[in-house]
Short mmCIF file of C-alpha atoms and ligand atoms in Angstrom, two decimals:
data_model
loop_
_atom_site.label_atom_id
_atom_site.label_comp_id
_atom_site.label_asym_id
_atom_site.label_seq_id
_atom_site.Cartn_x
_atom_site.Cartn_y
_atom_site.Cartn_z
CA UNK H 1 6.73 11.26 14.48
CA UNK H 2 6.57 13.76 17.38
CA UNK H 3 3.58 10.99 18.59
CA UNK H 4 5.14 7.85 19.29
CA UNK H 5 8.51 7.10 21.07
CA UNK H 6 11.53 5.91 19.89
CA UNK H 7 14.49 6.72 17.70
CA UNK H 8 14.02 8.43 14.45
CA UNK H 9 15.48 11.18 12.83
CA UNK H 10 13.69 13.86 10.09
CA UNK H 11 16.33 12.94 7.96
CA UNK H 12 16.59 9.50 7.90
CA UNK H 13 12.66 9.45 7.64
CA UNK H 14 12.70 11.40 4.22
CA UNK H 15 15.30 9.18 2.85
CA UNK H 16 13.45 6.15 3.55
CA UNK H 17 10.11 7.89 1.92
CA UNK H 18 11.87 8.87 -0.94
CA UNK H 19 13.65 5.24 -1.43
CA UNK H 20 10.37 4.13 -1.08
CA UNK H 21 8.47 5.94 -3.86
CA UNK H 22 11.60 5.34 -6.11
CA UNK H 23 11.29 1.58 -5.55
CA UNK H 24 7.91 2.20 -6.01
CA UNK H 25 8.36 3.92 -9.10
CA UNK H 26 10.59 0.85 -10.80
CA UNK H 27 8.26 -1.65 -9.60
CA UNK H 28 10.10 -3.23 -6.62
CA UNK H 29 7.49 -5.16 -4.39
CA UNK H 30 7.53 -6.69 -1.08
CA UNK H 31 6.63 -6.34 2.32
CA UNK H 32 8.27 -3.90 4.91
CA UNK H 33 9.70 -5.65 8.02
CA UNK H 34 11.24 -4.51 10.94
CA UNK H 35 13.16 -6.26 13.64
CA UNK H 36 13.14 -4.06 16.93
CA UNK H 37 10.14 -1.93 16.30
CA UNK H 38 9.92 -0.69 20.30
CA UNK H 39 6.83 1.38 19.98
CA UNK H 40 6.45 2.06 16.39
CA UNK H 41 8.17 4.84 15.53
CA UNK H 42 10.15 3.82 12.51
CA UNK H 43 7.70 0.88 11.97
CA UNK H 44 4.47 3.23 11.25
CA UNK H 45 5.95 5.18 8.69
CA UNK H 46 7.35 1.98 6.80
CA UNK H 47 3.90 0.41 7.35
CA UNK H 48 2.40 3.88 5.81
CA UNK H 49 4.63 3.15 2.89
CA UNK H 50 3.51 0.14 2.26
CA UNK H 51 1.34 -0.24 -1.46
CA UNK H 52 -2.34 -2.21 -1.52
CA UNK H 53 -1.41 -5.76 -1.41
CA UNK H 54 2.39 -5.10 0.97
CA UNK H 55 1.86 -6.30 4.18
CA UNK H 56 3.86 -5.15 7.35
CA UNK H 57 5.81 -7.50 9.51
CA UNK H 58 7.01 -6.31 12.80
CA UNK H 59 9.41 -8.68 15.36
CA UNK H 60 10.53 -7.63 18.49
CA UNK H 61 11.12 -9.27 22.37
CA UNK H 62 8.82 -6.81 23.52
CA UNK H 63 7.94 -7.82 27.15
CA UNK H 64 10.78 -10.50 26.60
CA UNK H 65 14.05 -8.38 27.97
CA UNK H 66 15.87 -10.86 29.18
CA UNK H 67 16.24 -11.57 25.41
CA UNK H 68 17.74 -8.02 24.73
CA UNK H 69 21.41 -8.48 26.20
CA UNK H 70 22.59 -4.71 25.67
CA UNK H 71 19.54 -3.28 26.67
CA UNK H 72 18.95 -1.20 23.34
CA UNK H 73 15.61 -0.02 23.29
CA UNK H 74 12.72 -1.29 25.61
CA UNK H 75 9.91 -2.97 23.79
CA UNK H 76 6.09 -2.73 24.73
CA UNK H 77 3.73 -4.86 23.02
CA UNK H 78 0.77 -2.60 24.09
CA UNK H 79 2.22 0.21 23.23
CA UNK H 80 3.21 -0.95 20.02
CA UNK H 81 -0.69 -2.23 19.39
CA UNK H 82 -1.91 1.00 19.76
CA UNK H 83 0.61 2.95 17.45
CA UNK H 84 -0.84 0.37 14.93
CA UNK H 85 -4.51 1.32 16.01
CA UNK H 86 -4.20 5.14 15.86
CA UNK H 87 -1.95 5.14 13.14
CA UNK H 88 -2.64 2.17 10.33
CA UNK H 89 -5.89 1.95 8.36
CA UNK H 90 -5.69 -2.13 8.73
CA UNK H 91 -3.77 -2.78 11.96
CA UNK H 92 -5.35 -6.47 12.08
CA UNK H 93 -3.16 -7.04 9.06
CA UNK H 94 -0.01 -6.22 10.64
CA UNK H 95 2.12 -9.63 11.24
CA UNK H 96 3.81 -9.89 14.82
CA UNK H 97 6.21 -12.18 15.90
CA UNK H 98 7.24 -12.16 19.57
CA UNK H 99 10.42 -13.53 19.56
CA UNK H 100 14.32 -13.07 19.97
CA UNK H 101 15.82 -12.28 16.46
CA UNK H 102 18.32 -15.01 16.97
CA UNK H 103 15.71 -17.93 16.18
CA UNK H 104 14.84 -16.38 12.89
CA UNK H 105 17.28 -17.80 10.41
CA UNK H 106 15.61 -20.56 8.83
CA UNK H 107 12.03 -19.27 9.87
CA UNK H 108 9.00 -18.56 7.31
CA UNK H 109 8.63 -14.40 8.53
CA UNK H 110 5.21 -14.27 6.55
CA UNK H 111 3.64 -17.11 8.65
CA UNK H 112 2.41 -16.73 12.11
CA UNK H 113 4.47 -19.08 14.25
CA UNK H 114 7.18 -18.66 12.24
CA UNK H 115 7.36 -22.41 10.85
CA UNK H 116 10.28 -23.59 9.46
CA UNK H 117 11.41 -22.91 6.19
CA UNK H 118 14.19 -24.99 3.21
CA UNK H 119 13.11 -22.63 0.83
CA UNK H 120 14.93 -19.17 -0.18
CA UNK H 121 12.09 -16.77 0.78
CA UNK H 122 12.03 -13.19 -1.08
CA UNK H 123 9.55 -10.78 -0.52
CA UNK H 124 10.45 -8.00 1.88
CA UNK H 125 11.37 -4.83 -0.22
CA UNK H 126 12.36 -2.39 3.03
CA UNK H 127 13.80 -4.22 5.83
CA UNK H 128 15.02 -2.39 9.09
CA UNK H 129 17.34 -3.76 11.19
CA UNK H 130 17.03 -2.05 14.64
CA UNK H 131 16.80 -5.19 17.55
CA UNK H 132 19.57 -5.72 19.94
CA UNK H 133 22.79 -3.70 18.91
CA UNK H 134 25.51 -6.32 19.91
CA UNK H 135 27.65 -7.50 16.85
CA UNK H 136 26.04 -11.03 16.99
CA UNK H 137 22.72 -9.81 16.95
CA UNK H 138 23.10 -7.17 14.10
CA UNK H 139 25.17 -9.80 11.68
CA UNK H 140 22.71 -12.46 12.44
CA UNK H 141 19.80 -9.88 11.68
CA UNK H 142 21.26 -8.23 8.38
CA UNK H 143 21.13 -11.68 7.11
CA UNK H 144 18.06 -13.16 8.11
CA UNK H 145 16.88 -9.53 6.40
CA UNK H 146 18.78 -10.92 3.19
CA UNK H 147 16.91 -14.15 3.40
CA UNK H 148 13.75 -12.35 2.75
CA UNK H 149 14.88 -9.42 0.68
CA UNK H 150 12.82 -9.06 -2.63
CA UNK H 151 14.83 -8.18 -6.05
CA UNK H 152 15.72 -4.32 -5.65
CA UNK H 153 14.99 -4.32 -1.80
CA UNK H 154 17.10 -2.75 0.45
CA UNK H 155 18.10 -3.21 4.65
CA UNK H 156 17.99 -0.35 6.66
CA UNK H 157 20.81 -0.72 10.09
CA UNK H 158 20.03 1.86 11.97
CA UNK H 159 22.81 3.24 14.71
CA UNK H 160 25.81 3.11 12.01
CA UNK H 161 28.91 4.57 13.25
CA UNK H 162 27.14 5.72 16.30
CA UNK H 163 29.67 5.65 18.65
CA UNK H 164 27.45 4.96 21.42
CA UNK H 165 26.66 1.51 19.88
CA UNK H 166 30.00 -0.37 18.44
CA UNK H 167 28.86 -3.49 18.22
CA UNK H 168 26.37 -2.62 14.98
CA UNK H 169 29.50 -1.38 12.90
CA UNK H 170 31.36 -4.70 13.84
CA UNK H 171 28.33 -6.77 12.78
CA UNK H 172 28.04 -5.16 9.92
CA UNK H 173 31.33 -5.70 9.03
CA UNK H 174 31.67 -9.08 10.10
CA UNK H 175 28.57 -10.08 7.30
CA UNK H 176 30.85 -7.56 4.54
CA UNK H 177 33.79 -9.46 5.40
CA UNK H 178 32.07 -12.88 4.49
CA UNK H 179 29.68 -12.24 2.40
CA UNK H 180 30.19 -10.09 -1.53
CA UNK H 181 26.87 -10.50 -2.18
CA UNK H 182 25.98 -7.72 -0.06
CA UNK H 183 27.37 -4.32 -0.66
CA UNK H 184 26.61 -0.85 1.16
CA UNK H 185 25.01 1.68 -1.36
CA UNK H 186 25.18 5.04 1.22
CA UNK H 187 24.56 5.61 4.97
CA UNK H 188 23.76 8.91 6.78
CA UNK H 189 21.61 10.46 9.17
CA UNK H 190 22.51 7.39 11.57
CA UNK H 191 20.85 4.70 9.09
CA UNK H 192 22.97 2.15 6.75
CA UNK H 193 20.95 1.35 3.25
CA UNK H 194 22.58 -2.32 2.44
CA UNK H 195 21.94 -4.08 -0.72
CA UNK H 196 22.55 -7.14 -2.90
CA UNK H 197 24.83 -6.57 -4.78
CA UNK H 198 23.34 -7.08 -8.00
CA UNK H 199 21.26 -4.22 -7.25
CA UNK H 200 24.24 -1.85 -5.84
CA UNK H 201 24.71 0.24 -9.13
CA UNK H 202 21.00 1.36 -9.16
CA UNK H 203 20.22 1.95 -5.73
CA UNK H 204 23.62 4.04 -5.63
CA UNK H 205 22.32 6.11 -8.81
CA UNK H 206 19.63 6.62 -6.73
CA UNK H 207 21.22 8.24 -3.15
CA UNK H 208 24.32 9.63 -5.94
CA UNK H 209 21.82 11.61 -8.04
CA UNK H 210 18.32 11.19 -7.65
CA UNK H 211 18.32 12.83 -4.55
CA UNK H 212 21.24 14.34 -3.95
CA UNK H 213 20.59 18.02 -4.31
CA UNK H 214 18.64 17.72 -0.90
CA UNK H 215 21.76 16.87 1.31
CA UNK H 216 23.25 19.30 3.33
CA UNK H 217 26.49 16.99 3.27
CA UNK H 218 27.48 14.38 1.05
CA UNK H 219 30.95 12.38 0.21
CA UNK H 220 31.09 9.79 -2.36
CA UNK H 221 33.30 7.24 -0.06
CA UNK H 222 33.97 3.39 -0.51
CA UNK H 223 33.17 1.24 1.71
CA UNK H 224 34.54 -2.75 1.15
CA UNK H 225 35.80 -1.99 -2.15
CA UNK H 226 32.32 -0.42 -3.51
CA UNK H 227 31.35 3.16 -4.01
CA UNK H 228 28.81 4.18 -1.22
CA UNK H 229 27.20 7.63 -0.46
CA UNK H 230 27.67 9.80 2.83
CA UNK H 231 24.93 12.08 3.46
CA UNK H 232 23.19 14.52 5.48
CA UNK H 233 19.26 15.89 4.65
CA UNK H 234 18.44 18.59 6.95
CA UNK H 235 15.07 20.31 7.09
CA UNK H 236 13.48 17.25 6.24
CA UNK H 237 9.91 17.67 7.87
CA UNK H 238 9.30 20.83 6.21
CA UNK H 239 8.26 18.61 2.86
CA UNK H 240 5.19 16.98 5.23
CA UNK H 241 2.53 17.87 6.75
CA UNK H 242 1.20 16.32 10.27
CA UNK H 243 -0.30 13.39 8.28
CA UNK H 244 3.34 12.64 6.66
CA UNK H 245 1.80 13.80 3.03
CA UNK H 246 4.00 15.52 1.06
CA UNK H 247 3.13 18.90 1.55
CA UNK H 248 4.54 21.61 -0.90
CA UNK H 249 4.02 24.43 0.68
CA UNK H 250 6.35 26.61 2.90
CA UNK H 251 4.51 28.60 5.88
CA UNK H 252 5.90 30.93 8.32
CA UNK H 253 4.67 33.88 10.03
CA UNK H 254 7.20 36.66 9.26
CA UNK H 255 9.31 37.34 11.96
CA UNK H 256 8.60 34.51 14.01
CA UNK H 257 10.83 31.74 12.52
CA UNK H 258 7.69 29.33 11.31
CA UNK H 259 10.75 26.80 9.38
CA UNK H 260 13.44 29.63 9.92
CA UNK H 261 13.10 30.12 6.42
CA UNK H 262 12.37 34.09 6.57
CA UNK H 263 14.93 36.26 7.82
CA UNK H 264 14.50 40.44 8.98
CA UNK H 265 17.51 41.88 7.27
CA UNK H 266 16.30 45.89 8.31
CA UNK H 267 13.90 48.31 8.76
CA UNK H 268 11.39 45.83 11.40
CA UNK H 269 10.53 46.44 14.95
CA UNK H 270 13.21 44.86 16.84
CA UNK H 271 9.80 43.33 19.62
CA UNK H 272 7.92 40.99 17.48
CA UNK H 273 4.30 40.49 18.04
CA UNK H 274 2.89 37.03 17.99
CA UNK H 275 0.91 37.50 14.40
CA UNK H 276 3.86 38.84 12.88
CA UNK H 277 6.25 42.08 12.86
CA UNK H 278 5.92 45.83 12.46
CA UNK H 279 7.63 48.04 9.48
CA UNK H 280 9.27 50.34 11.35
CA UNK H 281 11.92 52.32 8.65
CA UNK H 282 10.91 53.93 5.10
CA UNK H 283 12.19 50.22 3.89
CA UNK H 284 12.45 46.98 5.25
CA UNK H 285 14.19 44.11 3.86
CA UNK H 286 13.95 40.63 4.12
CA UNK H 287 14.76 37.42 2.77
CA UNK H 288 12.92 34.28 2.90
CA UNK H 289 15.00 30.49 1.80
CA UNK H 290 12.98 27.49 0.85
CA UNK H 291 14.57 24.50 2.74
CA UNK H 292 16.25 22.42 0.65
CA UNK H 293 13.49 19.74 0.87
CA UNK H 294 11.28 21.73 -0.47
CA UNK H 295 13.07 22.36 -3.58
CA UNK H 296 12.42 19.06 -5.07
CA UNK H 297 8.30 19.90 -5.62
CA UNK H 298 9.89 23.54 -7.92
CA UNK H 299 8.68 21.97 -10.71
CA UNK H 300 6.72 25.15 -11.79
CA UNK H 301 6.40 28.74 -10.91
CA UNK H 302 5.39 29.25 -7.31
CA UNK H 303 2.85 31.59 -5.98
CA UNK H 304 4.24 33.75 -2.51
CA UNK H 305 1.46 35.28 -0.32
CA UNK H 306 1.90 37.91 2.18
CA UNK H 307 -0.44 39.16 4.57
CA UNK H 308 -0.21 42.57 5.62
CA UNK H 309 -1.97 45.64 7.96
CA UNK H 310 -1.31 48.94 7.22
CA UNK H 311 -0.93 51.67 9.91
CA UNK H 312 -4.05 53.79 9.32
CA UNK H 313 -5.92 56.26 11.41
CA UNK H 314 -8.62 59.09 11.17
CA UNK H 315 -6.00 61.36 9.69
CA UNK H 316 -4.49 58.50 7.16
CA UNK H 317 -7.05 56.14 6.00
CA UNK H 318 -5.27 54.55 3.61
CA UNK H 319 -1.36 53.63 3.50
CA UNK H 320 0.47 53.09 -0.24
CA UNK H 321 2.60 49.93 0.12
CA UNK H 322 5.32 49.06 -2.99
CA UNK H 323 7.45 45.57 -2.27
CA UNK H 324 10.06 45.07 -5.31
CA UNK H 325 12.01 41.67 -5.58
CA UNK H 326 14.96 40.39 -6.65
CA UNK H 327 12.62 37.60 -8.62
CA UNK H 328 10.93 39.96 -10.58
CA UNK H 329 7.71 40.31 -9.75
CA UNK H 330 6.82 43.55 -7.50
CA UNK H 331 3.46 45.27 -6.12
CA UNK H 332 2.35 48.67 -5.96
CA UNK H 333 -1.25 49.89 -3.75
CA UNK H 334 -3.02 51.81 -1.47
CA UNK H 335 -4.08 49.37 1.29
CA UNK H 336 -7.07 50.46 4.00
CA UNK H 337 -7.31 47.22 6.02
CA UNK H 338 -5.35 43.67 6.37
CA UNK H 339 -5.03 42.66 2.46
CA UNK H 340 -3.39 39.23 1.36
CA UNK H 341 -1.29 40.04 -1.45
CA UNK H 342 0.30 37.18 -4.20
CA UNK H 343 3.69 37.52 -5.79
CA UNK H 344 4.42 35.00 -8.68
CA UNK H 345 7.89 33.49 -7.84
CA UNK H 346 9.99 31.81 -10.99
CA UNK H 347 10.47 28.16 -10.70
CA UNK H 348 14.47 28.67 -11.11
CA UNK H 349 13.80 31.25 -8.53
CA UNK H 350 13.17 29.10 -5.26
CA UNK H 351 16.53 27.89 -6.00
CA UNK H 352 18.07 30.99 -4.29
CA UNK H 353 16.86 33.21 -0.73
CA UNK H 354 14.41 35.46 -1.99
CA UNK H 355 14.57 39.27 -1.35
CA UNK H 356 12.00 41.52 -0.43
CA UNK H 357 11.71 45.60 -0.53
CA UNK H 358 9.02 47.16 1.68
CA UNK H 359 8.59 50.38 0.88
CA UNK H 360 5.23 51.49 3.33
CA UNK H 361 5.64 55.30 3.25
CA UNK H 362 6.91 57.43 6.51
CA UNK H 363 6.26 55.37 9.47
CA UNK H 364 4.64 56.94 12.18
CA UNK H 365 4.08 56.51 15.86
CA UNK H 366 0.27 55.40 17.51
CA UNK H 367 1.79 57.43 20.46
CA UNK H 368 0.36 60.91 20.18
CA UNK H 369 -2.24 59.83 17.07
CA UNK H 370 -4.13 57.02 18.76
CA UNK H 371 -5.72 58.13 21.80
CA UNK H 372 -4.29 56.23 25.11
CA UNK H 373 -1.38 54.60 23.02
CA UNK H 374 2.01 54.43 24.60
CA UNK H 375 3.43 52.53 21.76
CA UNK H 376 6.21 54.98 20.35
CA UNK H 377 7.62 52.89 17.50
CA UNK H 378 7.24 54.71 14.14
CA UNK H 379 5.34 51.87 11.91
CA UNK H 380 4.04 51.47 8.64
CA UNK H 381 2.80 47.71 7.68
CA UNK H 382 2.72 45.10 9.99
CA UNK H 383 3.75 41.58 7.64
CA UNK H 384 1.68 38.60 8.84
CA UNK H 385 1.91 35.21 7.88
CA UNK H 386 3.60 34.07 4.79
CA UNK H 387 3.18 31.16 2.27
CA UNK H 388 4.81 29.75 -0.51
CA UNK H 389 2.67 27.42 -2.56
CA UNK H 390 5.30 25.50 -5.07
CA UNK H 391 2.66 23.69 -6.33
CA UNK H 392 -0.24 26.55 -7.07
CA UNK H 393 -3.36 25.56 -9.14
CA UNK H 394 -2.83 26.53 -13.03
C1 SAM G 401 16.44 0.79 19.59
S1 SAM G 401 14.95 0.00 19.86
C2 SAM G 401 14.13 0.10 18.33
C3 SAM G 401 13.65 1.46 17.99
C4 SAM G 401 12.57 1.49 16.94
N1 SAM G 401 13.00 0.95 15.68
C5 SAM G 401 11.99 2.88 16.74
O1 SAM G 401 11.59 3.21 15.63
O2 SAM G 401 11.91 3.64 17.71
C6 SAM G 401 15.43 -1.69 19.93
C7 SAM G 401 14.28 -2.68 20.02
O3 SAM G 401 14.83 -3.99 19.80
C8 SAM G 401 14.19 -4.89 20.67
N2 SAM G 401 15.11 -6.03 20.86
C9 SAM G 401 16.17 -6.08 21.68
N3 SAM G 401 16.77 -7.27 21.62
C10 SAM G 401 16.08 -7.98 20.70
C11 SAM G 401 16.19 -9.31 20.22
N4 SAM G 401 17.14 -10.14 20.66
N5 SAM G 401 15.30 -9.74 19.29
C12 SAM G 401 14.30 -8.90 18.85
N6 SAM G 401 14.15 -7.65 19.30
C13 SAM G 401 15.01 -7.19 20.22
C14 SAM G 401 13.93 -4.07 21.92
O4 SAM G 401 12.88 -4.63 22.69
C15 SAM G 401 13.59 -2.71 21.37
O5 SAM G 401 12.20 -2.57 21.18
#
């Protein structure tokens, strides 16, 4: 994401990868298509969605901006080549059509050239709607996406409500207004999900329940007479890794923020070295939250490992450290050198921040022990990084 240009938030990108998988799940097939794909951004992670067999259509004016009236967005056929190169196993198989979206309607999507077409054409299962933002542009482009859309697929419209960009909600309406075969099942994190209508009651379930104890903000609103979702999902990119894998594991050097998941309550050096912070009372407290995207991979009991340095010196070879949680599991041992330690954390435990105890003995200064120190903080154990694996081996 951080890679390519373009317009795309965490959260909308984990709702779309979660959609995905759930369609996945039920058996919905199709291509992915997007119109307005500027350099990729949103475009790569649908094509990375895509199953063996789904291909990936992109259609944009690209070079053409004399074709993009309001000036939203700035394609770049290039650039857009060489997302697909870096990013896409089979780039070759990636469809492009070079065109305004107004000539679509009528238009065979799957077929270079874009031949005409009598036929009612399904097979797109995630299709984003992201071209020129003017009213006539987004209605004509929601339903040429409906043309295409496979049983159980859904269009994406990104910019809804953004106030910057008026003339999406008022083509969006305009199709709602005409057409009760399309419905809105939720929008949030500046993306629309449309659907047909048919297929409203399950892919509501889905943003209602299935995933709904990841949003930081949700409504259940109505929107043209049917119920629709409102959401928010914040910390979103902490549930991937840089290759967009699901990744369930939380890691932060203490001190240092790493997801902001672990916070110093007392008892640590207020200067915090790179590698991690200092002990620097008879206890030190902490607390460390999983993000809430996270949460959905605490199927089991999680494994929390700490690593830590003792304080020692020719007087003090050795340092006892004792750590007690409010998760019940709690350590006790005399530590000579940096030691990686595991906790066993509850599954119904990641639900809530969890609380550390430090107990490393009387702190003590390297001032005045160490020759040449100048350092005069009293310190016991210095806490390095930290992980939480939700998904340890058995
Ligand atoms: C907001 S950008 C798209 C952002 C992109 N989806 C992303 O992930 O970053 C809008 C894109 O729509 C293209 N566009 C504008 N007018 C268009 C039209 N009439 N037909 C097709 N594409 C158009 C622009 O060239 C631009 O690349």
């Amino acid at each position: 994401m951080n890679n390519i240009s373009g317009w795309l938030g965490p959260g909308s990108s984990l709702a779309t990868f979660l959609l995905s998988e759930w369609q996945v799940r039920r058996g919905v097939q199709g291509a992915i298509a997007e119109i307005g794909v500027h350099h990729g951004k949103y475009f790569i992670l649908l094509a990375l969605l895509c199953q063996p067999g789904e291909r990936a259509i992109a259609i944009d004016v690209f070079e053409d901006q004399h074709l993009n009236p309001d000036r939203s967005g700035l394609g770049d056929l290039q650039q857009f080549r060489r997302s697909c190169e870096i990013w896409l196993d089979r780039p070759d198989e990636v469809i492009v059509h070079q065109c305004d979206s107004l000539l679509l309607a009528g238009r065979d999507i799957f077929s270079p050239g874009l031949p005409q077409t009598a036929e009612r054409r399904e097979g797109v299962r995630i299709f984003s709607v992201d071209g020129s933002h003017t009213a006539q542009h987004t209605a004509n482009d929601i339903q040429v996406a409906f043309d295409t859309l496979a049983p159980g697929g859904v269009v994406i419209v990104d910019d809804f409500y953004n106030p910057r960009w008026p003339g999406v909600q008022e083509g969006v309406h305009r199709v709602l207004n005409r057409r009760n075969d399309i419905a809105v099942a939720a929008y949030g994190d500046n993306k629309l999900y449309l659907v047909q209508a048919s297929d409203h009651a399950a892919v509501y379930d889905f943003f209602s329940r299935e995933i709904a104890d990841l949003y930081t903000d949700t409504k259940a609103v109505e929107v043209c007479g049917r119920d629709a979702v409102y959401f928010t999902l914040k910390d979103a990119l902490a549930a991937f890794d840089s290759k967009l894998d699901r990744c369930a594991r939380l890691t932060s050097t203490f001190g240092q923020g790493g997801e902001g998941a672990v916070r110093l309550i007392s008892g640590w050096a207020p200067h915090r070295e790179a590698e991690g912070t200092w002990i620097t009372k008879p206890k030190a407290v902490a607390a460390i939250t999983v993000p809430r995207a996270l949460r959905i991979f605490a199927n089991r009991d999680a494994c929390l490992s700490l690593t830590l340095t003792p304080f020692v010196h020719a007087n003090r070879p050795s340092r006892r450290l004792a750590i007690s949680t409010n998760f019940g599991a709690g350590f006790e041992q005399e530590l000579i050198a940096t030691t990686r330690i595991e906790l066993p954390v509850p599954r119904q435990a990641v639900k809530k921040a969890l609380e550390l105890v430090f107990d490393g003995e009387t702190p003590e200064a390297p001032a005045g022990i160490l020759p040449g120190s100048t350092d005069t903080r009293p310190l016991s154990f210095m806490v390095r990084e930290c992980e939480l694996d939700l998904e340890p081996p058995d």
